[in-house]
């Protein structure tokens, strides 16, 4: 006896998802088989419409369904601060903490030479024109080795542009992914940020 | 800042799936956002075509895309034995053990009064006309409390019909779900099954 081909196809597609192995994919497929047709159509529809409607904001690379994202297009946000994060989920996590009213820049990853991720694979280049003299930049990549390395790389890149660079405070447990921090810890980490660049000396004369 | 509505909808649909909580659903949604459009369309398509093509076999209630499933329509299978299992995944697990050449009957669940699952919620009634005098029936529900109770219920129902009822051998670890057993254990459990009904005395005269 063999699985019908459309069941095999469904299990194969489900097992491509992160964190879902072949056994989980099989269980999911049998679960879905038992659900009413409308539920399956709604799930499939939500996949397609999410893919159709959503894209990266051309300014900060956060996920949005508008031309420019809610944060970038909100004049009430503090334009003098940019918070650099790894992933769109990190923006949501920081917004929930309620401690931050500036802008964002989403890298979509961290530097990871072992996995072939260099500066060109991240949205680092479009960050540079956003950073003007005296601009404050908070580096809020995770407190992992790769997050720290990425922050150090950005610090060296942004300081010569006159940016006032700070690193999110180590209120987070070291080695933790930003997304899993609780809101209070994350809020404290934002307010307790430590400046890592010295202010430029005033121009001579 | 708020999630765009189509992202909210996708996360909501994903978090309905068993074993996927709100955080996992969010991670999955961001993962899917990064994937190429063709991959999303293939996933959505496989959901819809699985739902369109697949149905329960009208004889044994296994999943099939044919009118009657592969096992029921195969004349080489031993028609004298019916193996009763909880879920379609259990059929696959037993087929992999290679120890069984008879037919199946899939209950699509176990008796579980606490969860409102009584005999009417399972495919028990259509099993009765399949059981003729002298028919061998192997009860291969899981070795959980509910699996055992279901087996006992079926035994009492089928013996009066003249069935030779056996229970799958306790080669499985007690308390385990059938689907996770390894193939050798499952094969031994099938061959070592213990008869639970006495053969009927020959009719007087």
mmCIF file of C-alpha atoms in Angstrom:
data_model
loop_
_atom_site.group_PDB
_atom_site.id
_atom_site.type_symbol
_atom_site.label_atom_id
_atom_site.label_comp_id
_atom_site.label_asym_id
_atom_site.label_seq_id
_atom_site.Cartn_x
_atom_site.Cartn_y
_atom_site.Cartn_z
ATOM 1 C CA UNK A 1 0.000 0.000 0.000
ATOM 2 C CA UNK A 2 1.273 3.455 -0.859
ATOM 3 C CA UNK A 3 0.259 6.948 0.192
ATOM 4 C CA UNK A 4 -1.846 8.713 -2.476
ATOM 5 C CA UNK A 5 0.375 11.196 -4.413
ATOM 6 C CA UNK A 6 -1.430 14.316 -3.173
ATOM 7 C CA UNK A 7 -0.907 13.172 0.414
ATOM 8 C CA UNK A 8 2.789 12.561 -0.302
ATOM 9 C CA UNK A 9 3.027 16.050 -1.844
ATOM 10 C CA UNK A 10 1.353 17.686 1.149
ATOM 11 C CA UNK A 11 3.631 15.881 3.633
ATOM 12 C CA UNK A 12 6.691 16.883 1.586
ATOM 13 C CA UNK A 13 5.658 20.557 1.503
ATOM 14 C CA UNK A 14 4.859 20.631 5.234
ATOM 15 C CA UNK A 15 8.163 18.986 6.163
ATOM 16 C CA UNK A 16 10.047 21.814 4.408
ATOM 17 C CA UNK A 17 8.858 24.216 7.118
ATOM 18 C CA UNK A 18 11.362 24.993 9.882
ATOM 19 C CA UNK A 19 10.939 22.882 13.014
ATOM 20 C CA UNK A 20 8.627 20.385 11.275
ATOM 21 C CA UNK A 21 10.183 16.968 10.635
ATOM 22 C CA UNK A 22 8.712 14.124 8.543
ATOM 23 C CA UNK A 23 6.715 12.664 11.490
ATOM 24 C CA UNK A 24 5.215 16.045 12.438
ATOM 25 C CA UNK A 25 4.429 16.717 8.777
ATOM 26 C CA UNK A 26 2.585 13.388 8.575
ATOM 27 C CA UNK A 27 0.580 14.185 11.724
ATOM 28 C CA UNK A 28 -0.238 17.653 10.391
ATOM 29 C CA UNK A 29 -1.360 16.193 7.057
ATOM 30 C CA UNK A 30 -3.697 13.709 8.769
ATOM 31 C CA UNK A 31 -4.990 16.508 10.983
ATOM 32 C CA UNK A 32 -5.659 18.699 7.946
ATOM 33 C CA UNK A 33 -7.393 15.785 6.204
ATOM 34 C CA UNK A 34 -9.942 15.727 9.055
ATOM 35 C CA UNK A 35 -10.671 19.476 8.880
ATOM 36 C CA UNK A 36 -13.592 20.971 6.938
ATOM 37 C CA UNK A 37 -12.873 22.225 3.431
ATOM 38 C CA UNK A 38 -13.488 25.878 4.400
ATOM 39 C CA UNK A 39 -10.709 25.740 7.008
ATOM 40 C CA UNK A 40 -8.211 24.397 4.484
ATOM 41 C CA UNK A 41 -9.248 27.003 1.939
ATOM 42 C CA UNK A 42 -8.835 29.748 4.524
ATOM 43 C CA UNK A 43 -5.345 28.508 5.438
ATOM 44 C CA UNK A 44 -4.293 28.266 1.781
ATOM 45 C CA UNK A 45 -5.860 31.656 1.071
ATOM 46 C CA UNK A 46 -4.045 33.310 3.964
ATOM 47 C CA UNK A 47 -0.729 31.946 2.662
ATOM 48 C CA UNK A 48 -1.372 33.334 -0.808
ATOM 49 C CA UNK A 49 -2.693 36.716 0.299
ATOM 50 C CA UNK A 50 0.129 37.202 2.804
ATOM 51 C CA UNK A 51 2.603 36.559 -0.025
ATOM 52 C CA UNK A 52 0.690 38.876 -2.362
ATOM 53 C CA UNK A 53 0.148 41.778 0.065
ATOM 54 C CA UNK A 54 3.349 41.839 2.091
ATOM 55 C CA UNK A 55 6.774 43.141 1.149
ATOM 56 C CA UNK A 56 9.753 44.801 2.801
ATOM 57 C CA UNK A 57 9.520 48.526 3.521
ATOM 58 C CA UNK A 58 11.969 50.160 1.059
ATOM 59 C CA UNK A 59 13.316 52.389 3.846
ATOM 60 C CA UNK A 60 13.728 50.144 6.900
ATOM 61 C CA UNK A 61 13.028 46.633 5.455
ATOM 62 C CA UNK A 62 10.358 45.843 8.026
ATOM 63 C CA UNK A 63 7.376 43.789 6.760
ATOM 64 C CA UNK A 64 4.510 45.970 5.521
ATOM 65 C CA UNK A 65 1.507 45.960 3.217
ATOM 66 C CA UNK A 66 1.781 49.718 2.571
ATOM 67 C CA UNK A 67 4.198 51.487 0.248
ATOM 68 C CA UNK A 68 6.283 52.601 3.244
ATOM 69 C CA UNK A 69 5.794 50.957 6.666
ATOM 70 C CA UNK A 70 3.735 52.407 9.538
ATOM 71 C CA UNK A 71 6.808 53.437 11.514
ATOM 72 C CA UNK A 72 8.706 55.127 8.673
ATOM 73 C CA UNK A 73 5.588 57.045 7.563
ATOM 74 C CA UNK A 74 4.646 58.224 11.096
ATOM 75 C CA UNK A 75 5.846 61.850 11.601
ATOM 76 C CA UNK A 76 5.410 61.455 15.386
ATOM 77 C CA UNK A 77 8.272 58.948 15.565
ATOM 78 C CA UNK A 78 11.650 60.341 16.616
ATOM 79 C CA UNK A 79 13.595 60.633 13.351
ATOM 80 C CA UNK A 80 16.857 61.194 15.237
ATOM 81 C CA UNK A 81 17.169 57.558 16.380
ATOM 82 C CA UNK A 82 17.412 54.381 14.300
ATOM 83 C CA UNK A 83 17.266 51.001 16.020
ATOM 84 C CA UNK A 84 18.967 48.229 14.013
ATOM 85 C CA UNK A 85 17.505 44.732 14.515
ATOM 86 C CA UNK A 86 17.991 41.308 12.979
ATOM 87 C CA UNK A 87 14.453 40.307 12.034
ATOM 88 C CA UNK A 88 10.945 41.789 11.587
ATOM 89 C CA UNK A 89 9.825 39.882 14.702
ATOM 90 C CA UNK A 90 12.324 41.938 16.729
ATOM 91 C CA UNK A 91 10.527 45.159 15.738
ATOM 92 C CA UNK A 92 7.280 43.770 17.126
ATOM 93 C CA UNK A 93 9.060 42.684 20.324
ATOM 94 C CA UNK A 94 10.549 46.166 20.870
ATOM 95 C CA UNK A 95 7.243 47.892 20.038
ATOM 96 C CA UNK A 96 5.554 45.764 22.701
ATOM 97 C CA UNK A 97 8.056 47.024 25.305
ATOM 98 C CA UNK A 98 6.661 50.559 24.754
ATOM 99 C CA UNK A 99 10.075 52.124 25.555
ATOM 100 C CA UNK A 100 11.032 53.213 22.073
ATOM 101 C CA UNK A 101 9.664 55.940 19.795
ATOM 102 C CA UNK A 102 12.365 56.104 17.107
ATOM 103 C CA UNK A 103 12.795 54.418 13.717
ATOM 104 C CA UNK A 104 14.026 50.931 12.816
ATOM 105 C CA UNK A 105 16.306 49.216 10.350
ATOM 106 C CA UNK A 106 15.837 45.472 9.799
ATOM 107 C CA UNK A 107 18.949 43.608 8.634
ATOM 108 C CA UNK A 108 17.119 40.321 7.847
ATOM 109 C CA UNK A 109 19.857 38.240 9.472
ATOM 110 C CA UNK A 110 23.228 38.498 11.193
ATOM 111 C CA UNK A 111 26.768 38.225 9.894
ATOM 112 C CA UNK A 112 27.617 34.534 9.852
ATOM 113 C CA UNK A 113 30.635 33.685 7.688
ATOM 114 C CA UNK A 114 30.221 29.953 8.511
ATOM 115 C CA UNK A 115 26.794 30.041 6.849
ATOM 116 C CA UNK A 116 27.930 32.235 3.969
ATOM 117 C CA UNK A 117 26.222 35.372 5.310
ATOM 118 C CA UNK A 118 28.444 38.409 4.763
ATOM 119 C CA UNK A 119 27.565 42.140 4.775
ATOM 120 C CA UNK A 120 26.272 41.888 1.184
ATOM 121 C CA UNK A 121 23.608 39.336 2.204
ATOM 122 C CA UNK A 122 22.146 41.731 4.810
ATOM 123 C CA UNK A 123 20.388 45.089 4.311
ATOM 124 C CA UNK A 124 23.440 47.023 5.538
ATOM 125 C CA UNK A 125 24.195 49.160 2.468
ATOM 126 C CA UNK A 126 20.767 50.938 2.500
ATOM 127 C CA UNK A 127 21.367 51.845 6.158
ATOM 128 C CA UNK A 128 24.322 54.099 5.319
ATOM 129 C CA UNK A 129 22.440 56.961 3.583
ATOM 130 C CA UNK A 130 19.974 56.996 6.521
ATOM 131 C CA UNK A 131 22.795 57.808 8.957
ATOM 132 C CA UNK A 132 23.667 61.496 8.996
ATOM 133 C CA UNK A 133 26.117 63.378 11.215
ATOM 134 C CA UNK A 134 24.929 63.198 14.848
ATOM 135 C CA UNK A 135 22.299 60.527 14.080
ATOM 136 C CA UNK A 136 21.790 58.157 16.992
ATOM 137 C CA UNK A 137 21.918 54.463 16.064
ATOM 138 C CA UNK A 138 20.973 51.734 18.571
ATOM 139 C CA UNK A 139 22.439 48.353 17.674
ATOM 140 C CA UNK A 140 19.777 45.906 18.901
ATOM 141 C CA UNK A 141 21.017 42.700 17.318
ATOM 142 C CA UNK A 142 20.817 39.650 19.638
ATOM 143 C CA UNK A 143 23.354 39.066 22.411
ATOM 144 C CA UNK A 144 24.685 35.994 20.627
ATOM 145 C CA UNK A 145 28.226 35.741 19.239
ATOM 146 C CA UNK A 146 26.921 36.537 15.768
ATOM 147 C CA UNK A 147 24.713 39.378 17.025
ATOM 148 C CA UNK A 148 27.689 40.906 18.858
ATOM 149 C CA UNK A 149 29.943 40.524 15.814
ATOM 150 C CA UNK A 150 27.331 42.178 13.616
ATOM 151 C CA UNK A 151 26.985 45.058 16.113
ATOM 152 C CA UNK A 152 30.785 45.523 16.179
ATOM 153 C CA UNK A 153 30.924 45.518 12.378
ATOM 154 C CA UNK A 154 28.169 48.146 12.180
ATOM 155 C CA UNK A 155 29.780 50.271 14.903
ATOM 156 C CA UNK A 156 33.026 50.458 12.895
ATOM 157 C CA UNK A 157 31.080 51.258 9.739
ATOM 158 C CA UNK A 158 28.824 53.950 11.240
ATOM 159 C CA UNK A 159 31.166 55.864 13.554
ATOM 160 C CA UNK A 160 33.167 57.403 10.672
ATOM 161 C CA UNK A 161 29.853 58.765 9.349
ATOM 162 C CA UNK A 162 29.457 60.764 12.561
ATOM 163 C CA UNK A 163 26.793 58.513 14.080
ATOM 164 C CA UNK A 164 26.310 58.308 17.827
ATOM 165 C CA UNK A 165 26.288 54.523 18.117
ATOM 166 C CA UNK A 166 24.935 52.651 21.143
ATOM 167 C CA UNK A 167 24.443 48.970 21.867
ATOM 168 C CA UNK A 168 21.232 47.687 23.468
ATOM 169 C CA UNK A 169 21.917 47.097 27.185
ATOM 170 C CA UNK A 170 22.764 43.647 28.460
ATOM 171 C CA UNK A 171 19.533 43.417 30.341
ATOM 172 C CA UNK A 172 18.898 40.436 28.109
ATOM 173 C CA UNK A 173 20.208 37.079 29.252
ATOM 174 C CA UNK A 174 23.478 36.557 27.358
ATOM 175 C CA UNK A 175 23.088 34.053 24.518
ATOM 176 C CA UNK A 176 19.353 34.697 24.211
ATOM 177 C CA UNK A 177 17.411 35.499 21.056
ATOM 178 C CA UNK A 178 15.797 38.940 21.240
ATOM 179 C CA UNK A 179 12.402 37.639 20.220
ATOM 180 C CA UNK A 180 11.957 35.539 23.390
ATOM 181 C CA UNK A 181 12.749 38.261 25.935
ATOM 182 C CA UNK A 182 9.895 39.424 28.151
ATOM 183 C CA UNK A 183 8.610 42.963 27.696
ATOM 184 C CA UNK A 184 10.014 44.451 30.922
ATOM 185 C CA UNK A 185 13.524 43.075 30.333
ATOM 186 C CA UNK A 186 13.426 44.337 26.795
ATOM 187 C CA UNK A 187 12.201 47.789 27.900
ATOM 188 C CA UNK A 188 15.027 48.059 30.424
ATOM 189 C CA UNK A 189 17.548 46.944 27.865
ATOM 190 C CA UNK A 190 16.378 49.770 25.599
ATOM 191 C CA UNK A 191 16.538 52.522 28.260
ATOM 192 C CA UNK A 192 19.826 51.251 29.745
ATOM 193 C CA UNK A 193 21.687 51.279 26.411
ATOM 194 C CA UNK A 194 25.386 52.152 26.672
ATOM 195 C CA UNK A 195 27.059 54.576 24.279
ATOM 196 C CA UNK A 196 29.977 52.890 22.521
ATOM 197 C CA UNK A 197 31.333 55.769 20.404
ATOM 198 C CA UNK A 198 32.873 58.902 21.884
ATOM 199 C CA UNK A 199 31.223 62.159 20.789
ATOM 200 C CA UNK A 200 33.289 63.765 18.073
ATOM 201 C CA UNK A 201 35.516 66.597 19.269
ATOM 202 C CA UNK A 202 34.168 69.974 18.102
ATOM 203 C CA UNK A 203 35.780 71.057 14.822
ATOM 204 C CA UNK A 204 38.947 73.153 15.440
ATOM 205 C CA UNK A 205 38.449 76.919 15.358
ATOM 206 C CA UNK B 1 2.872 49.959 14.967
ATOM 207 C CA UNK B 2 0.577 47.061 14.059
ATOM 208 C CA UNK B 3 1.030 43.894 12.034
ATOM 209 C CA UNK B 4 -0.473 44.220 8.542
ATOM 210 C CA UNK B 5 -3.869 42.395 8.469
ATOM 211 C CA UNK B 6 -2.759 39.673 6.045
ATOM 212 C CA UNK B 7 0.172 38.856 8.350
ATOM 213 C CA UNK B 8 -2.196 38.715 11.328
ATOM 214 C CA UNK B 9 -4.507 36.399 9.347
ATOM 215 C CA UNK B 10 -1.645 34.089 8.378
ATOM 216 C CA UNK B 11 -0.361 33.879 11.956
ATOM 217 C CA UNK B 12 -3.892 33.158 13.205
ATOM 218 C CA UNK B 13 -4.400 30.358 10.662
ATOM 219 C CA UNK B 14 -0.994 28.803 11.402
ATOM 220 C CA UNK B 15 -1.544 28.885 15.163
ATOM 221 C CA UNK B 16 -4.725 26.782 14.734
ATOM 222 C CA UNK B 17 -2.546 23.823 13.696
ATOM 223 C CA UNK B 18 -1.854 21.236 16.398
ATOM 224 C CA UNK B 19 1.472 21.703 18.189
ATOM 225 C CA UNK B 20 1.959 25.239 16.830
ATOM 226 C CA UNK B 21 1.528 28.020 19.393
ATOM 227 C CA UNK B 22 1.393 31.783 18.726
ATOM 228 C CA UNK B 23 5.214 32.201 18.873
ATOM 229 C CA UNK B 24 5.859 29.311 16.482
ATOM 230 C CA UNK B 25 3.137 30.612 14.183
ATOM 231 C CA UNK B 26 4.852 34.024 14.116
ATOM 232 C CA UNK B 27 8.225 32.456 13.336
ATOM 233 C CA UNK B 28 6.655 30.330 10.582
ATOM 234 C CA UNK B 29 4.953 33.395 9.096
ATOM 235 C CA UNK B 30 8.233 35.356 8.979
ATOM 236 C CA UNK B 31 9.959 32.303 7.484
ATOM 237 C CA UNK B 32 7.260 32.031 4.814
ATOM 238 C CA UNK B 33 7.558 35.766 4.078
ATOM 239 C CA UNK B 34 11.219 35.190 3.137
ATOM 240 C CA UNK B 35 10.440 32.290 0.770
ATOM 241 C CA UNK B 36 10.015 32.697 -3.005
ATOM 242 C CA UNK B 37 6.463 33.043 -4.306
ATOM 243 C CA UNK B 38 6.610 29.657 -6.120
ATOM 244 C CA UNK B 39 7.269 27.830 -2.825
ATOM 245 C CA UNK B 40 4.271 29.458 -1.157
ATOM 246 C CA UNK B 41 2.071 28.687 -4.141
ATOM 247 C CA UNK B 42 3.226 25.058 -4.099
ATOM 248 C CA UNK B 43 2.429 24.758 -0.377
ATOM 249 C CA UNK B 44 -1.008 26.368 -0.785
ATOM 250 C CA UNK B 45 -1.665 24.227 -3.875
ATOM 251 C CA UNK B 46 -0.728 21.021 -2.079
ATOM 252 C CA UNK B 47 -3.170 21.881 0.726
ATOM 253 C CA UNK B 48 -5.998 22.465 -1.722
ATOM 254 C CA UNK B 49 -5.316 19.452 -3.925
ATOM 255 C CA UNK B 50 -4.917 17.143 -0.928
ATOM 256 C CA UNK B 51 -8.315 18.322 0.299
ATOM 257 C CA UNK B 52 -9.816 17.929 -3.187
ATOM 258 C CA UNK B 53 -8.334 14.494 -4.045
ATOM 259 C CA UNK B 54 -8.411 12.667 -0.744
ATOM 260 C CA UNK B 55 -11.316 11.080 1.049
ATOM 261 C CA UNK B 56 -12.006 8.138 3.334
ATOM 262 C CA UNK B 57 -12.313 4.707 1.722
ATOM 263 C CA UNK B 58 -16.037 3.816 2.026
ATOM 264 C CA UNK B 59 -15.113 0.278 3.152
ATOM 265 C CA UNK B 60 -12.266 0.674 5.655
ATOM 266 C CA UNK B 61 -12.106 4.505 6.149
ATOM 267 C CA UNK B 62 -8.403 4.689 5.311
ATOM 268 C CA UNK B 63 -7.284 7.803 3.363
ATOM 269 C CA UNK B 64 -7.359 7.273 -0.391
ATOM 270 C CA UNK B 65 -7.636 9.141 -3.690
ATOM 271 C CA UNK B 66 -9.308 6.176 -5.415
ATOM 272 C CA UNK B 67 -12.948 5.081 -5.153
ATOM 273 C CA UNK B 68 -11.940 2.230 -2.844
ATOM 274 C CA UNK B 69 -8.489 2.177 -1.198
ATOM 275 C CA UNK B 70 -5.476 0.152 -2.427
ATOM 276 C CA UNK B 71 -5.800 -2.435 0.330
ATOM 277 C CA UNK B 72 -9.545 -3.046 0.011
ATOM 278 C CA UNK B 73 -9.290 -3.341 -3.789
ATOM 279 C CA UNK B 74 -6.283 -5.722 -3.747
ATOM 280 C CA UNK B 75 -7.493 -9.350 -4.238
ATOM 281 C CA UNK B 76 -4.109 -10.643 -2.988
ATOM 282 C CA UNK B 77 -4.813 -9.344 0.537
ATOM 283 C CA UNK B 78 -6.130 -11.888 3.033
ATOM 284 C CA UNK B 79 -9.875 -11.143 3.242
ATOM 285 C CA UNK B 80 -10.234 -13.340 6.343
ATOM 286 C CA UNK B 81 -8.490 -10.872 8.671
ATOM 287 C CA UNK B 82 -9.418 -7.283 9.518
ATOM 288 C CA UNK B 83 -7.044 -5.173 11.590
ATOM 289 C CA UNK B 84 -8.809 -2.332 13.454
ATOM 290 C CA UNK B 85 -6.678 0.781 14.046
ATOM 291 C CA UNK B 86 -7.238 4.276 15.403
ATOM 292 C CA UNK B 87 -5.843 6.479 12.637
ATOM 293 C CA UNK B 88 -4.767 6.334 8.971
ATOM 294 C CA UNK B 89 -1.137 6.811 10.114
ATOM 295 C CA UNK B 90 -1.379 3.492 11.948
ATOM 296 C CA UNK B 91 -2.117 1.677 8.663
ATOM 297 C CA UNK B 92 1.117 3.065 7.211
ATOM 298 C CA UNK B 93 3.037 2.061 10.344
ATOM 299 C CA UNK B 94 1.728 -1.542 10.172
ATOM 300 C CA UNK B 95 2.343 -1.762 6.416
ATOM 301 C CA UNK B 96 5.963 -0.755 7.016
ATOM 302 C CA UNK B 97 6.389 -3.651 9.455
ATOM 303 C CA UNK B 98 5.714 -6.027 6.535
ATOM 304 C CA UNK B 99 4.124 -8.605 8.883
ATOM 305 C CA UNK B 100 0.523 -8.202 7.848
ATOM 306 C CA UNK B 101 -1.318 -9.105 4.638
ATOM 307 C CA UNK B 102 -4.960 -8.724 5.718
ATOM 308 C CA UNK B 103 -7.438 -5.847 5.564
ATOM 309 C CA UNK B 104 -7.880 -2.783 7.796
ATOM 310 C CA UNK B 105 -10.596 -0.779 9.471
ATOM 311 C CA UNK B 106 -9.779 2.762 10.587
ATOM 312 C CA UNK B 107 -11.863 4.078 13.502
ATOM 313 C CA UNK B 108 -10.620 7.706 13.211
ATOM 314 C CA UNK B 109 -10.212 8.023 16.972
ATOM 315 C CA UNK B 110 -10.676 6.132 20.234
ATOM 316 C CA UNK B 111 -13.510 6.049 22.725
ATOM 317 C CA UNK B 112 -12.973 8.981 25.066
ATOM 318 C CA UNK B 113 -16.089 9.924 27.068
ATOM 319 C CA UNK B 114 -14.200 12.801 28.738
ATOM 320 C CA UNK B 115 -13.749 14.389 25.297
ATOM 321 C CA UNK B 116 -17.258 13.551 24.131
ATOM 322 C CA UNK B 117 -16.135 10.717 21.835
ATOM 323 C CA UNK B 118 -18.561 7.815 22.055
ATOM 324 C CA UNK B 119 -19.106 4.875 19.651
ATOM 325 C CA UNK B 120 -21.232 7.064 17.370
ATOM 326 C CA UNK B 121 -18.314 9.449 16.766
ATOM 327 C CA UNK B 122 -16.104 6.596 15.489
ATOM 328 C CA UNK B 123 -16.485 4.433 12.365
ATOM 329 C CA UNK B 124 -17.649 1.436 14.410
ATOM 330 C CA UNK B 125 -21.095 0.835 12.891
ATOM 331 C CA UNK B 126 -19.745 0.217 9.330
ATOM 332 C CA UNK B 127 -17.357 -2.405 10.786
ATOM 333 C CA UNK B 128 -20.209 -4.706 11.840
ATOM 334 C CA UNK B 129 -21.391 -5.837 8.367
ATOM 335 C CA UNK B 130 -17.732 -6.584 7.469
ATOM 336 C CA UNK B 131 -17.502 -9.121 10.299
ATOM 337 C CA UNK B 132 -18.944 -12.491 9.343
ATOM 338 C CA UNK B 133 -18.983 -15.746 11.326
ATOM 339 C CA UNK B 134 -15.398 -16.978 11.820
ATOM 340 C CA UNK B 135 -13.875 -13.665 10.621
ATOM 341 C CA UNK B 136 -10.607 -12.872 12.377
ATOM 342 C CA UNK B 137 -10.418 -9.346 13.800
ATOM 343 C CA UNK B 138 -7.161 -7.931 15.227
ATOM 344 C CA UNK B 139 -7.730 -5.018 17.592
ATOM 345 C CA UNK B 140 -4.682 -2.813 17.013
ATOM 346 C CA UNK B 141 -5.721 0.324 18.875
ATOM 347 C CA UNK B 142 -2.940 1.894 20.961
ATOM 348 C CA UNK B 143 -1.887 0.492 24.324
ATOM 349 C CA UNK B 144 -3.192 3.585 26.110
ATOM 350 C CA UNK B 145 -6.103 3.501 28.556
ATOM 351 C CA UNK B 146 -8.429 4.746 25.832
ATOM 352 C CA UNK B 147 -7.016 2.337 23.241
ATOM 353 C CA UNK B 148 -7.536 -0.566 25.648
ATOM 354 C CA UNK B 149 -11.080 0.549 26.491
ATOM 355 C CA UNK B 150 -11.907 0.819 22.792
ATOM 356 C CA UNK B 151 -10.510 -2.671 22.178
ATOM 357 C CA UNK B 152 -12.575 -4.087 25.042
ATOM 358 C CA UNK B 153 -15.711 -2.371 23.720
ATOM 359 C CA UNK B 154 -15.113 -3.804 20.239
ATOM 360 C CA UNK B 155 -14.368 -7.260 21.607
ATOM 361 C CA UNK B 156 -17.758 -7.357 23.374
ATOM 362 C CA UNK B 157 -19.470 -6.067 20.247
ATOM 363 C CA UNK B 158 -17.812 -8.461 17.790
ATOM 364 C CA UNK B 159 -17.707 -11.764 19.696
ATOM 365 C CA UNK B 160 -21.491 -12.249 19.517
ATOM 366 C CA UNK B 161 -21.175 -11.924 15.722
ATOM 367 C CA UNK B 162 -18.953 -15.018 15.738
ATOM 368 C CA UNK B 163 -15.704 -13.122 15.166
ATOM 369 C CA UNK B 164 -12.373 -14.550 16.297
ATOM 370 C CA UNK B 165 -11.106 -11.453 18.089
ATOM 371 C CA UNK B 166 -7.450 -10.908 18.992
ATOM 372 C CA UNK B 167 -5.602 -7.974 20.528
ATOM 373 C CA UNK B 168 -2.266 -6.787 19.135
ATOM 374 C CA UNK B 169 0.518 -8.163 21.382
ATOM 375 C CA UNK B 170 2.039 -6.021 24.097
ATOM 376 C CA UNK B 171 5.315 -5.876 22.278
ATOM 377 C CA UNK B 172 4.697 -2.136 22.271
ATOM 378 C CA UNK B 173 5.859 -0.139 25.243
ATOM 379 C CA UNK B 174 2.776 0.332 27.431
ATOM 380 C CA UNK B 175 1.342 3.852 27.154
ATOM 381 C CA UNK B 176 2.860 4.412 23.708
ATOM 382 C CA UNK B 177 1.102 5.664 20.596
ATOM 383 C CA UNK B 178 1.170 3.092 17.822
ATOM 384 C CA UNK B 179 2.497 5.508 15.257
ATOM 385 C CA UNK B 180 5.853 5.973 17.031
ATOM 386 C CA UNK B 181 6.736 2.284 17.442
ATOM 387 C CA UNK B 182 9.721 1.006 15.460
ATOM 388 C CA UNK B 183 9.063 -1.463 12.668
ATOM 389 C CA UNK B 184 10.511 -4.566 14.358
ATOM 390 C CA UNK B 185 8.558 -4.020 17.589
ATOM 391 C CA UNK B 186 5.415 -3.441 15.603
ATOM 392 C CA UNK B 187 6.016 -6.559 13.489
ATOM 393 C CA UNK B 188 6.480 -8.692 16.618
ATOM 394 C CA UNK B 189 3.402 -7.201 18.172
ATOM 395 C CA UNK B 190 1.411 -8.263 15.107
ATOM 396 C CA UNK B 191 2.701 -11.877 14.999
ATOM 397 C CA UNK B 192 2.498 -12.335 18.800
ATOM 398 C CA UNK B 193 -1.148 -11.271 19.031
ATOM 399 C CA UNK B 194 -3.173 -13.087 21.713
ATOM 400 C CA UNK B 195 -6.644 -14.454 21.066
ATOM 401 C CA UNK B 196 -9.150 -12.980 23.509
ATOM 402 C CA UNK B 197 -12.352 -14.813 22.523
ATOM 403 C CA UNK B 198 -12.842 -18.560 22.935
ATOM 404 C CA UNK B 199 -13.751 -20.376 19.707
ATOM 405 C CA UNK B 200 -17.489 -20.984 19.581
ATOM 406 C CA UNK B 201 -18.527 -24.491 20.577
ATOM 407 C CA UNK B 202 -19.730 -26.443 17.529
ATOM 408 C CA UNK B 203 -23.495 -26.170 17.115
ATOM 409 C CA UNK B 204 -25.281 -29.004 19.001
ATOM 410 C CA UNK B 205 -26.220 -31.993 16.880
#
